[in-house]
Coordinates of C-alpha atoms and ligand atoms in Angstrom, one line a residue:
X1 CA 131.6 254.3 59.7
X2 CA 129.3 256.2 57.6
X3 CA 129.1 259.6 55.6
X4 CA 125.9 261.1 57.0
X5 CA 123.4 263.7 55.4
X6 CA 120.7 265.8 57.5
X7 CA 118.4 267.5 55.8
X8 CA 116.8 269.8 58.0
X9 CA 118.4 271.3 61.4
X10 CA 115.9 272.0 63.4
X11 CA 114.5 270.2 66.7
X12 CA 114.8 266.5 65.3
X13 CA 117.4 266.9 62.7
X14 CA 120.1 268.4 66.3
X15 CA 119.4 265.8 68.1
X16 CA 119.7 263.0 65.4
X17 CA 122.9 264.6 64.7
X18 CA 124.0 263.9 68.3
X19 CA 123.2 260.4 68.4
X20 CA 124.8 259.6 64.8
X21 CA 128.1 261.8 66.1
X22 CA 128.2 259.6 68.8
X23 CA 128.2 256.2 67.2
X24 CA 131.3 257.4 65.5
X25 CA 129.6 258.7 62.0
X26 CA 130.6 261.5 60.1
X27 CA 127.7 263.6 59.8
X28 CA 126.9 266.9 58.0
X29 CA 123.7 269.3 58.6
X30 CA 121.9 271.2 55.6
X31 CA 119.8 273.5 57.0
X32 CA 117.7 276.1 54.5
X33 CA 117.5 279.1 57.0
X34 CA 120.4 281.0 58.2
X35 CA 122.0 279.9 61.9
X36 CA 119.2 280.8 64.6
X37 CA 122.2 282.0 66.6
X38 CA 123.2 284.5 64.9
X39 CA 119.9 285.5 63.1
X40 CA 116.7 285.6 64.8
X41 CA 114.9 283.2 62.2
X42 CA 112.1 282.5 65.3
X43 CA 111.1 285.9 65.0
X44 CA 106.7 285.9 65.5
X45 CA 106.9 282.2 65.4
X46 CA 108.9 281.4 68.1
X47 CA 106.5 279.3 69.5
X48 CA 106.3 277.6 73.0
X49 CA 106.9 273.6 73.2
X50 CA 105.8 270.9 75.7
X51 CA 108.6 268.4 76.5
X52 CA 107.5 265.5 77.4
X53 CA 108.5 262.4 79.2
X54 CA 109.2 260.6 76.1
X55 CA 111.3 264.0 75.2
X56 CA 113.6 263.6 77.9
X57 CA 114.3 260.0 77.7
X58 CA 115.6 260.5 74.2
X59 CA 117.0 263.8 75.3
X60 CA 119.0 261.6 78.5
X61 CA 119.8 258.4 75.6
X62 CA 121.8 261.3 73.4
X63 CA 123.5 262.7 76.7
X64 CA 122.0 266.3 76.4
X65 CA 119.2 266.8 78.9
X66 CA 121.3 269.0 81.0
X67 CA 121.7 271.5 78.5
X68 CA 118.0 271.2 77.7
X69 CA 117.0 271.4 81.3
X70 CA 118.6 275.0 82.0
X71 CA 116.3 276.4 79.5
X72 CA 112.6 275.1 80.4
X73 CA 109.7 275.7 83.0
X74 CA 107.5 273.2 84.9
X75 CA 104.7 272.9 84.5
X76 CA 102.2 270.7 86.5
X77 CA 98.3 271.6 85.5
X78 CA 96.1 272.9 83.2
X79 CA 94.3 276.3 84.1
X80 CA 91.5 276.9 82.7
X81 CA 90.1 280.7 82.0
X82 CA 86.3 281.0 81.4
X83 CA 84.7 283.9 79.8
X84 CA 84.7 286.1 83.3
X85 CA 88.3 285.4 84.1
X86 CA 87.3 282.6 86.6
X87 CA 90.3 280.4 86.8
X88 CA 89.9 276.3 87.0
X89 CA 93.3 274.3 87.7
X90 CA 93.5 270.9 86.8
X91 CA 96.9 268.8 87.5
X92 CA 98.1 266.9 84.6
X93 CA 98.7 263.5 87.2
X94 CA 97.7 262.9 90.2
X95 CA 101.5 263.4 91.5
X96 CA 101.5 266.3 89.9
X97 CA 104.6 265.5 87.5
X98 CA 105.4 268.3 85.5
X99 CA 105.6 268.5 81.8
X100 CA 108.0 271.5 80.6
X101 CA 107.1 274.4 78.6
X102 CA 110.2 275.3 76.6
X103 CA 110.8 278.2 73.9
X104 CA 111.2 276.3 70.4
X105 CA 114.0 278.9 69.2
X106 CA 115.9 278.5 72.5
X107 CA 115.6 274.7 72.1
X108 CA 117.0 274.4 68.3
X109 CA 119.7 277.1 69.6
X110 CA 121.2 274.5 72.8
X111 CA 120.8 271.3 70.5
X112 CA 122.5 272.8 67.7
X113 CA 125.5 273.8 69.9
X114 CA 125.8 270.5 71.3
X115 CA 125.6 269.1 68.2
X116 CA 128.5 271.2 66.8
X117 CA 130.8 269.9 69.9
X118 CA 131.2 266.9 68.4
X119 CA 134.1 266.6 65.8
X120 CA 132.6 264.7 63.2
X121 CA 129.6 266.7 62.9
X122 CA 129.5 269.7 60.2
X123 CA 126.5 272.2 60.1
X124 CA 125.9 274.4 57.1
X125 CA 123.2 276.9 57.1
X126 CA 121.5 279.2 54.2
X127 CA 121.8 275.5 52.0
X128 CA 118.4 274.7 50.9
X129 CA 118.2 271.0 49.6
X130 CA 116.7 271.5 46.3
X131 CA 117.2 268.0 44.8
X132 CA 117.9 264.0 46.3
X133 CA 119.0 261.1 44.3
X134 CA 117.5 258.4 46.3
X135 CA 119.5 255.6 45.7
X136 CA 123.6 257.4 45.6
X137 CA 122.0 259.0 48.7
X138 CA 123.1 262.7 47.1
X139 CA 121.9 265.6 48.0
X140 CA 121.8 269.2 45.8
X141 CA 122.3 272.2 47.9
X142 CA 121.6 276.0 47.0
X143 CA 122.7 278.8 49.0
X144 CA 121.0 281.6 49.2
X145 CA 122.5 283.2 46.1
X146 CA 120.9 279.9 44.1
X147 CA 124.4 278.6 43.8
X148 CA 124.4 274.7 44.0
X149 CA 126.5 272.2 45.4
X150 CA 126.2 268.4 45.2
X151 CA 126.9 266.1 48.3
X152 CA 127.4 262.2 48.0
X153 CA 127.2 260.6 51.1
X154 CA 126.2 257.1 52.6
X155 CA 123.1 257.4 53.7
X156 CA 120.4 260.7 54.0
X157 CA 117.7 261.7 56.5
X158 CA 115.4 264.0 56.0
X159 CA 114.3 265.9 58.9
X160 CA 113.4 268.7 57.0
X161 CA 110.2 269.0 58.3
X162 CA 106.5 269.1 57.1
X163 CA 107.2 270.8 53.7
X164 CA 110.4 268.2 53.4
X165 CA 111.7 268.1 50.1
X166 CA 113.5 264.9 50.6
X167 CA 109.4 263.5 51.0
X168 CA 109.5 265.1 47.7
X169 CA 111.3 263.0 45.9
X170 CA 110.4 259.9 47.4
X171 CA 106.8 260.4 46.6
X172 CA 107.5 260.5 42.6
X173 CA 108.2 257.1 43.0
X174 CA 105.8 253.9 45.2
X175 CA 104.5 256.3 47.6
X176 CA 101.6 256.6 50.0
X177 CA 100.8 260.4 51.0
X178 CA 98.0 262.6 52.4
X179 CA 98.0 266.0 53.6
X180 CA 94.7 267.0 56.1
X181 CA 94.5 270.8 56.5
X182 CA 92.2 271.4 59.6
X183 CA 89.8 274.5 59.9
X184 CA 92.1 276.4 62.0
X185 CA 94.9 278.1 61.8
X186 CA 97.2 280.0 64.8
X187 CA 98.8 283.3 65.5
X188 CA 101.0 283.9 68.1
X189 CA 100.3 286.8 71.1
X190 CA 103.2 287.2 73.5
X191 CA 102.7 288.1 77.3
X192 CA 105.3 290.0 78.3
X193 CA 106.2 289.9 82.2
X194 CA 105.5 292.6 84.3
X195 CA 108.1 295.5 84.8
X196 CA 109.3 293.7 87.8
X197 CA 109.9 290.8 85.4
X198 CA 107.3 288.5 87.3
X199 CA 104.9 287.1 85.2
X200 CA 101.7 287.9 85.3
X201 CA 100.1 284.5 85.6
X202 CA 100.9 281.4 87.1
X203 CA 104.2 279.9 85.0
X204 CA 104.0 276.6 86.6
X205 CA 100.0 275.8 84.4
X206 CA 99.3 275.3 81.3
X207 CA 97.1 278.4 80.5
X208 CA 93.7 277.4 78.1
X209 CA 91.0 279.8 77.0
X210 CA 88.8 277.6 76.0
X211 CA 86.2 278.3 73.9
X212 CA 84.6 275.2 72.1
X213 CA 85.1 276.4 68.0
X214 CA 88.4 278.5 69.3
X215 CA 90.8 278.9 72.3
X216 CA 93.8 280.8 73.5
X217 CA 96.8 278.9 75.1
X218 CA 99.4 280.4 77.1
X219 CA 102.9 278.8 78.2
X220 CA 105.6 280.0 80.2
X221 CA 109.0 281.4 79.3
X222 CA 111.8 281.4 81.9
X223 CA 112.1 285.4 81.4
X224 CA 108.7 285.6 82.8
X225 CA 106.7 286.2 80.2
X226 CA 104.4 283.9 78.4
X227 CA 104.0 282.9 74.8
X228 CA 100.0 282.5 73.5
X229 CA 98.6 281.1 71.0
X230 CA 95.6 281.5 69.4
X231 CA 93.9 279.0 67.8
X232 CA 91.1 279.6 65.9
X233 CA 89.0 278.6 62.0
X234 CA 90.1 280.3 59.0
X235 CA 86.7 281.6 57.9
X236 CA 83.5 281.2 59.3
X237 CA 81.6 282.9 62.3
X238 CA 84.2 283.2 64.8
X239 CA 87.4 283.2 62.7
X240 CA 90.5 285.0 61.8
X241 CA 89.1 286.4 58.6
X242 CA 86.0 288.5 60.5
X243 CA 88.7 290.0 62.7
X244 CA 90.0 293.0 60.3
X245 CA 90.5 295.8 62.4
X246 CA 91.6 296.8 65.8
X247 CA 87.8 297.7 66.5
X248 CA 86.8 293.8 66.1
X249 CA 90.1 292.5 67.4
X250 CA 89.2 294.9 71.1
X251 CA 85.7 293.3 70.8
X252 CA 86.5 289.4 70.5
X253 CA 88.9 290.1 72.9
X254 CA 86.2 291.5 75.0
X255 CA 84.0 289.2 74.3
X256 CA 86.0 286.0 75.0
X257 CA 89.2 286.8 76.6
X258 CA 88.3 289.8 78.8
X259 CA 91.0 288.6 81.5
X260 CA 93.6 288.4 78.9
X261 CA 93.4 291.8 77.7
X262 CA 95.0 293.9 80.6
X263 CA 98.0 291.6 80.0
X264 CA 98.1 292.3 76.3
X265 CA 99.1 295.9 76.1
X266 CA 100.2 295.5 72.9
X267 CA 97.4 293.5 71.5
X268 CA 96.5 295.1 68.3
X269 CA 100.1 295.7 67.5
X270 CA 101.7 291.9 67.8
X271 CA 98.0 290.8 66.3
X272 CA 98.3 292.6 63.0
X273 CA 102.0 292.1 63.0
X274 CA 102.4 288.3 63.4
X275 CA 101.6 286.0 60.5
X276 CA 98.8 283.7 61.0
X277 CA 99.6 279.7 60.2
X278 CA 97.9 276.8 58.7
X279 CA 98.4 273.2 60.4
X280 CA 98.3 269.9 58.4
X281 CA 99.0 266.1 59.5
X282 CA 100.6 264.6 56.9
X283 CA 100.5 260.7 56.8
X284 CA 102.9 258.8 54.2
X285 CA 104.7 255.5 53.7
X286 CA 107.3 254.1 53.0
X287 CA 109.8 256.5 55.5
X288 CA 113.1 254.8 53.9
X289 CA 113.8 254.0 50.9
X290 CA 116.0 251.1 50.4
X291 CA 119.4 251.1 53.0
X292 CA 119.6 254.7 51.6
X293 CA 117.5 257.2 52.8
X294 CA 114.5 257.6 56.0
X295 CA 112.3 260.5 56.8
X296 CA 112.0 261.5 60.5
X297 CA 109.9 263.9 62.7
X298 CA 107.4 266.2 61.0
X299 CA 109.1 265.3 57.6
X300 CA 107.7 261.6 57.9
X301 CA 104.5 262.6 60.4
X302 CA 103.4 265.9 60.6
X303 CA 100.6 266.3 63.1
X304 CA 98.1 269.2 65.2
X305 CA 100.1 270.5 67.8
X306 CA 97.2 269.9 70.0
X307 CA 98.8 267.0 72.7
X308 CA 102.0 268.8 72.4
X309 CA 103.8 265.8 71.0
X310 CA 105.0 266.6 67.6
X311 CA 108.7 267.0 68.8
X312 CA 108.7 264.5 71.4
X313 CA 107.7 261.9 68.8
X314 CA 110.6 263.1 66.7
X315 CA 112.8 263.0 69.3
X316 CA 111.8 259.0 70.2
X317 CA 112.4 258.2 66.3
X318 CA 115.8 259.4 66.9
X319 CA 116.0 257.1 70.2
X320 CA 113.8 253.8 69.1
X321 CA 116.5 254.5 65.6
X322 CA 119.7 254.6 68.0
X323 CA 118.3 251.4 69.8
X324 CA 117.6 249.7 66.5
X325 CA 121.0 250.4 65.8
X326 CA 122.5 249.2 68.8
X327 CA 120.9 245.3 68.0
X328 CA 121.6 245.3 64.2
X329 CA 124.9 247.2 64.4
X330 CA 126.2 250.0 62.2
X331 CA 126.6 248.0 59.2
X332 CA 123.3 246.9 58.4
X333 CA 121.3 249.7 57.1
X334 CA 118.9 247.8 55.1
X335 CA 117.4 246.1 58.3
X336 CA 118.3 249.2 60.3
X337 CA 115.6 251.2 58.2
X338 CA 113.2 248.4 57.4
X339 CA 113.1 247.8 61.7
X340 CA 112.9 251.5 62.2
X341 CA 110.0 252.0 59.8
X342 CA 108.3 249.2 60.8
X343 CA 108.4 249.9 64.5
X344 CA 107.4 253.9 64.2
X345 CA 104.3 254.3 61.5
X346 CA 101.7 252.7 63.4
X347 CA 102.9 255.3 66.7
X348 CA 103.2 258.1 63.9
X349 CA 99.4 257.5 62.7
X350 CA 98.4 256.8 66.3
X351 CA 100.2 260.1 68.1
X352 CA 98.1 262.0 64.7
X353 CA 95.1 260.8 65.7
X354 CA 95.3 261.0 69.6
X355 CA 96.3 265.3 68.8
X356 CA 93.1 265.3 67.0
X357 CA 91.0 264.1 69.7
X358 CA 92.7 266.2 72.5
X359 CA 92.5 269.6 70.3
X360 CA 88.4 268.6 71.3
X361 CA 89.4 268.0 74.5
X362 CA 91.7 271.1 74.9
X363 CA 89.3 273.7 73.0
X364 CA 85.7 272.1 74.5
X365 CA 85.8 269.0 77.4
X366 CA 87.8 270.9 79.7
X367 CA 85.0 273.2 80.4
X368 CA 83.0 270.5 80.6
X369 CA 81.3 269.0 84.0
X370 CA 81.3 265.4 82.4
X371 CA 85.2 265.7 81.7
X372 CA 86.0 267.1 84.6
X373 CA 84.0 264.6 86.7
X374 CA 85.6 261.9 84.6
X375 CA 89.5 263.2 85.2
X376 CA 88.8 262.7 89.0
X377 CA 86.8 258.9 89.2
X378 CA 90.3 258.4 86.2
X379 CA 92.3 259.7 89.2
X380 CA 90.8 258.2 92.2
X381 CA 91.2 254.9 90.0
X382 CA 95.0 255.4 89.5
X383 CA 96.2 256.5 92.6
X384 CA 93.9 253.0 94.0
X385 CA 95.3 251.0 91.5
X386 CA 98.4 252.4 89.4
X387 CA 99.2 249.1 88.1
X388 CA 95.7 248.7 86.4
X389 CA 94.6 252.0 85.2
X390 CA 97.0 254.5 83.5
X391 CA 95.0 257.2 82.1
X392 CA 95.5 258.1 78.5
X393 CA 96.7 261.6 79.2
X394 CA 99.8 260.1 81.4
X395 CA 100.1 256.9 79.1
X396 CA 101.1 259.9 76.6
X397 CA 102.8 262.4 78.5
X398 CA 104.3 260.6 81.4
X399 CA 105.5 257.1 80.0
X400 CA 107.1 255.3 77.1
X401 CA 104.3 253.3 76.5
X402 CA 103.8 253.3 72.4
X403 CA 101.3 255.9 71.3
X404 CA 100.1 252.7 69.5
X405 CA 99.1 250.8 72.4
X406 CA 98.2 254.0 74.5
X407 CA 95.6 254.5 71.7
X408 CA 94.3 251.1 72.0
X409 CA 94.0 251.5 75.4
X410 CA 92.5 254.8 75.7
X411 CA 89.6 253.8 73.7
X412 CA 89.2 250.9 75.8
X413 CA 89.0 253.3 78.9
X414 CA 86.5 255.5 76.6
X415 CA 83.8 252.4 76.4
X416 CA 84.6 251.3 80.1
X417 CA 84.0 255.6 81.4
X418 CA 80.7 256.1 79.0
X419 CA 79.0 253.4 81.1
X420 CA 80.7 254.4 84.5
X421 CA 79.4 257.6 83.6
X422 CA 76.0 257.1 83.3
X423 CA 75.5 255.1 86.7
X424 CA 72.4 256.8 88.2
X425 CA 74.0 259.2 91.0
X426 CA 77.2 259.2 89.5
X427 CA 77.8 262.7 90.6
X428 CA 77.4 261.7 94.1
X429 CA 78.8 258.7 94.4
X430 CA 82.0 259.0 92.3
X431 CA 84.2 258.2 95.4
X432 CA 82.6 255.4 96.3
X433 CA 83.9 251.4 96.3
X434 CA 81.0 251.0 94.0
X435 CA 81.9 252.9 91.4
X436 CA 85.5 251.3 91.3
X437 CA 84.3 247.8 91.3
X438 CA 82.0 248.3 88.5
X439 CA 85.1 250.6 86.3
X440 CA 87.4 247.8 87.1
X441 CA 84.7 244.8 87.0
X442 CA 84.9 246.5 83.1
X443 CA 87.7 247.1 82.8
X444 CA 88.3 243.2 83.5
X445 CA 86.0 241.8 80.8
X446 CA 86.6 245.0 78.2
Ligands
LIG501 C1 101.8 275.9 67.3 C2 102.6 274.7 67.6 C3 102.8 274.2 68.8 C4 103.6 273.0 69.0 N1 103.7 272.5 70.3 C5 104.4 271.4 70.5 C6 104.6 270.9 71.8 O1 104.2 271.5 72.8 N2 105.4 269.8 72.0 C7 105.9 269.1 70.9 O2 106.5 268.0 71.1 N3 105.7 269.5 69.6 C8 105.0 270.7 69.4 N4 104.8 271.2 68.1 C9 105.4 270.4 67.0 C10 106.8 270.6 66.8 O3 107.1 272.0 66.6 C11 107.3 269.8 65.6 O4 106.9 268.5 65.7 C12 108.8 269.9 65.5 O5 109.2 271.2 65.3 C13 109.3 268.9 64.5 O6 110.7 269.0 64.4 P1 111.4 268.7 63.0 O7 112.8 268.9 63.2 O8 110.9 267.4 62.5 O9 110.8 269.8 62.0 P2 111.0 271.3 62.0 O10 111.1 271.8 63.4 O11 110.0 271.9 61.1 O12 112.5 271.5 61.4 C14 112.7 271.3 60.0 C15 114.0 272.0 59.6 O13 114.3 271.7 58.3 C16 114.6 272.9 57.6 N5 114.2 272.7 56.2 C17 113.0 272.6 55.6 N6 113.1 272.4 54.3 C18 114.4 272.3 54.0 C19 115.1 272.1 52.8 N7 114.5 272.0 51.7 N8 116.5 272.1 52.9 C20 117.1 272.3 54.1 N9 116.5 272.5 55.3 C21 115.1 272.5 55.2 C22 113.7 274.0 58.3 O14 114.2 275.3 58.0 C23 113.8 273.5 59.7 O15 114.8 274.1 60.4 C24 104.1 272.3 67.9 C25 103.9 272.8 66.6 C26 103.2 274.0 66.4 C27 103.0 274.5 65.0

């Protein structure tokens, strides 16, 4: 059995620890910010998450879903708000499966604490990794009074994240690396529930404001209340920076969210007072480096929050590594790595590009007639013929199908739907046998 260092114990570095603990390793977590049980480290940024399918069958491989499931909300459509207030809702599948809407902070809390159950795992918090010798796989620690300690180990993941400083010192040796800031940043605006503690929209929808260049996003907390996000450019016309007092903040508002604002008491207040963030996808290769070390979740693919998949990719590197383990054995780290890299870059570049394209479909299509008339020939289509056409949306959300080959496939779809979509009459006719020969007549020769 091995000596194991985590870097990084947040969502993905919990529930690797799990899975490590319980092929018999002995594993120790360095994490840089004090215990999120104790402290409230979430504070402004607590930030709400989508798990996923892919989520859960990772979450079920380590044995934890049950804790997991006590803390999250269904959810089982979109609801779109327009500039009036008029509300849209549009099911994620045609069964309506639910995705779940889960608070990020209450997440890390439960997988830390099941993490800690096992023997042979050791967390240590306020220990920032300031230093990694790649190949003795040894780590240098600083608390938070800058005083260092140095830990050899076996073998060192860094799960520490998009600013991972275990990336760091792989990429001052053969390393690929780019870092893509988009135009936007976020700022979280919480919802609070109403006195009763009902919440004050639907908790069982995604909530969008969509606005084409911005939008607003709402998901649910189990107390009731919801937690928003605003998404919106740095600079530029409708942007963070022309927002700089409570005047301008009342008017956007007004202007764009009017049915948001009786729900927002304290607007201004959690506005001004919560820091804004910038988002990045960060692509990079190699992930390992030799038998000794591999990056893993947002330390090895960092990407726009924007198909809610950042974790749940994480937490299917920690499962596809745990299978990859199971056929090579516990012995064989070279392979073990090499397999494990080999089998998750392509889904890492393809889940960044897929959160790209639905950040124009989140902030823009949904409000759009086209989109919308092309979610319901999709859905006709799969609930005809659910072994031919999985749309991309539930190739992504609802199955294990690679994000690789979900990609390829959704762009197939794109090509077949642009010319289903511009059958004369299209708007009339979209139920009709016609229209589903001709998208699987396509779909047959594509
Ligand atoms: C606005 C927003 C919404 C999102 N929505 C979703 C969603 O709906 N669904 C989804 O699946 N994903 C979502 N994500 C993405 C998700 O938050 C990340 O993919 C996920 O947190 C990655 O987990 P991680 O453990 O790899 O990294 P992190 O969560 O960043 O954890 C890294 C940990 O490492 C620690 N650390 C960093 N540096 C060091 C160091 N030098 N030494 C020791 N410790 C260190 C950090 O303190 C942290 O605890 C969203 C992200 C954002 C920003």
């Amino acid at each position: 059995m091995k000596t194991i260092t985590i870097v990084g114990g947040g969502l993905v570095g919990s529930l690797l620890a799990v899975f490590l603990a319980k092929r018999g390793h002995n594993v120790s977590v360095y994490e840089r910010r004090p215990d999120p049980r104790r402290t409230n480290v979430y504070a402004g940024r607590s930030i709400n998450l989508v798990v996923s399918h892919r989520g859960w069958t990772a979450l079920k491989a380590a044995g934890v879903h049950e804790a997991v499931e006590r803390i999250v909300v269904p959810v089982h459509a979109r609801m779109t708000h327009d500039r009036e207030g008029n509300t849209t809702r549009l099911p994620y599948s045609i069964d309506e499966r639910p995705i779940h809407s889960v608070s990020r902070g209450e997440l890390n809390k439960v997988m830390l604490t099941e993490a800690e159950m096992f023997p042979n795992v050791k967390l240590h918090f306020g220990q920032r990794c300031a230093a990694v010798d790649l190949d003795h796989a040894t780590c240098v620690f600083e608390n938070e009074a800058g005083e260092p300690t140095t830990v050899k180990a076996d073998l060192v993941f860094g799960s520490d994240g998009a600013p991972s400083a275990v990336r760091q010192e792989m990429m001052k040796g053969r390393f690929t690396f780019s870092q893509t800031f988009i135009e936007h940043d976020y700022k979280e605006i919480a919802f609070a529930p109403k006195p009763d503690g009902t919440p004050q929209m639907d908790p069982h929808c995604l909530h969008i404001w969509p606005r084409r260049w911005f939008m607003m996003m709402g998901l649910a907390n189990t107390d009731g209340g919801f937690t928003g996000t605003l998404f919106m450019p740095h600079e530029g016309e409708f942007s963070f920076d022309t927002i700089k007092d409570e005047k301008d903040l009342m008017r956007f508002f007004g202007d764009h969210f009017k049915d948001a604002i009786p729900m927002l008491p304290d607007l201004a207040e959690q506005y001004f007072r919560n820091p804004q963030s910038n988002l990045a996808i960060i692509r990079c290769s190699p992930w390992t480096h030799k038998d000794k070390v591999a990056l893993i979740g947002d330390a090895a693919h960092a990407i726009v929050p924007f198909y809610g998949e950042g974790m749940n990719a994480g937490y299917e590197d920690c499962k596809v590594l745990n299978d990859i383990l199971d056929q090579h054995g516990d012995d064989n780290w070279g392979t073990v790595l090499d397999a494990y890299h080999k089998a998750r870059k392509p889904n890492g570049d393809a889940i960044a590009d897929l959160s790209l394209r639905n950040f124009v479909e989140m902030r823009d299509l949904v409000a759009d007639p086209q989109f919308i008339l092309r979610k319901k020939i999709e859905g006709r289509l799969q609930a005809r013929h659910p072994d031919k056409w999985l749309p991309l949306y539930s190739q992504v959300k609802f199955s294990d199908i690679g994000y690789k080959a979900a990609w390829d496939e959704g762009l197939r779809h794109d090509r077949i739907m642009e010319q289903v979509l511009a059958m004369p009459g299209i708007e009339e006719k979209w139920e009709s046998e016609e229209v589903e020969k001709v998208a699987l007549g396509l779909l047959g020769n594509d």
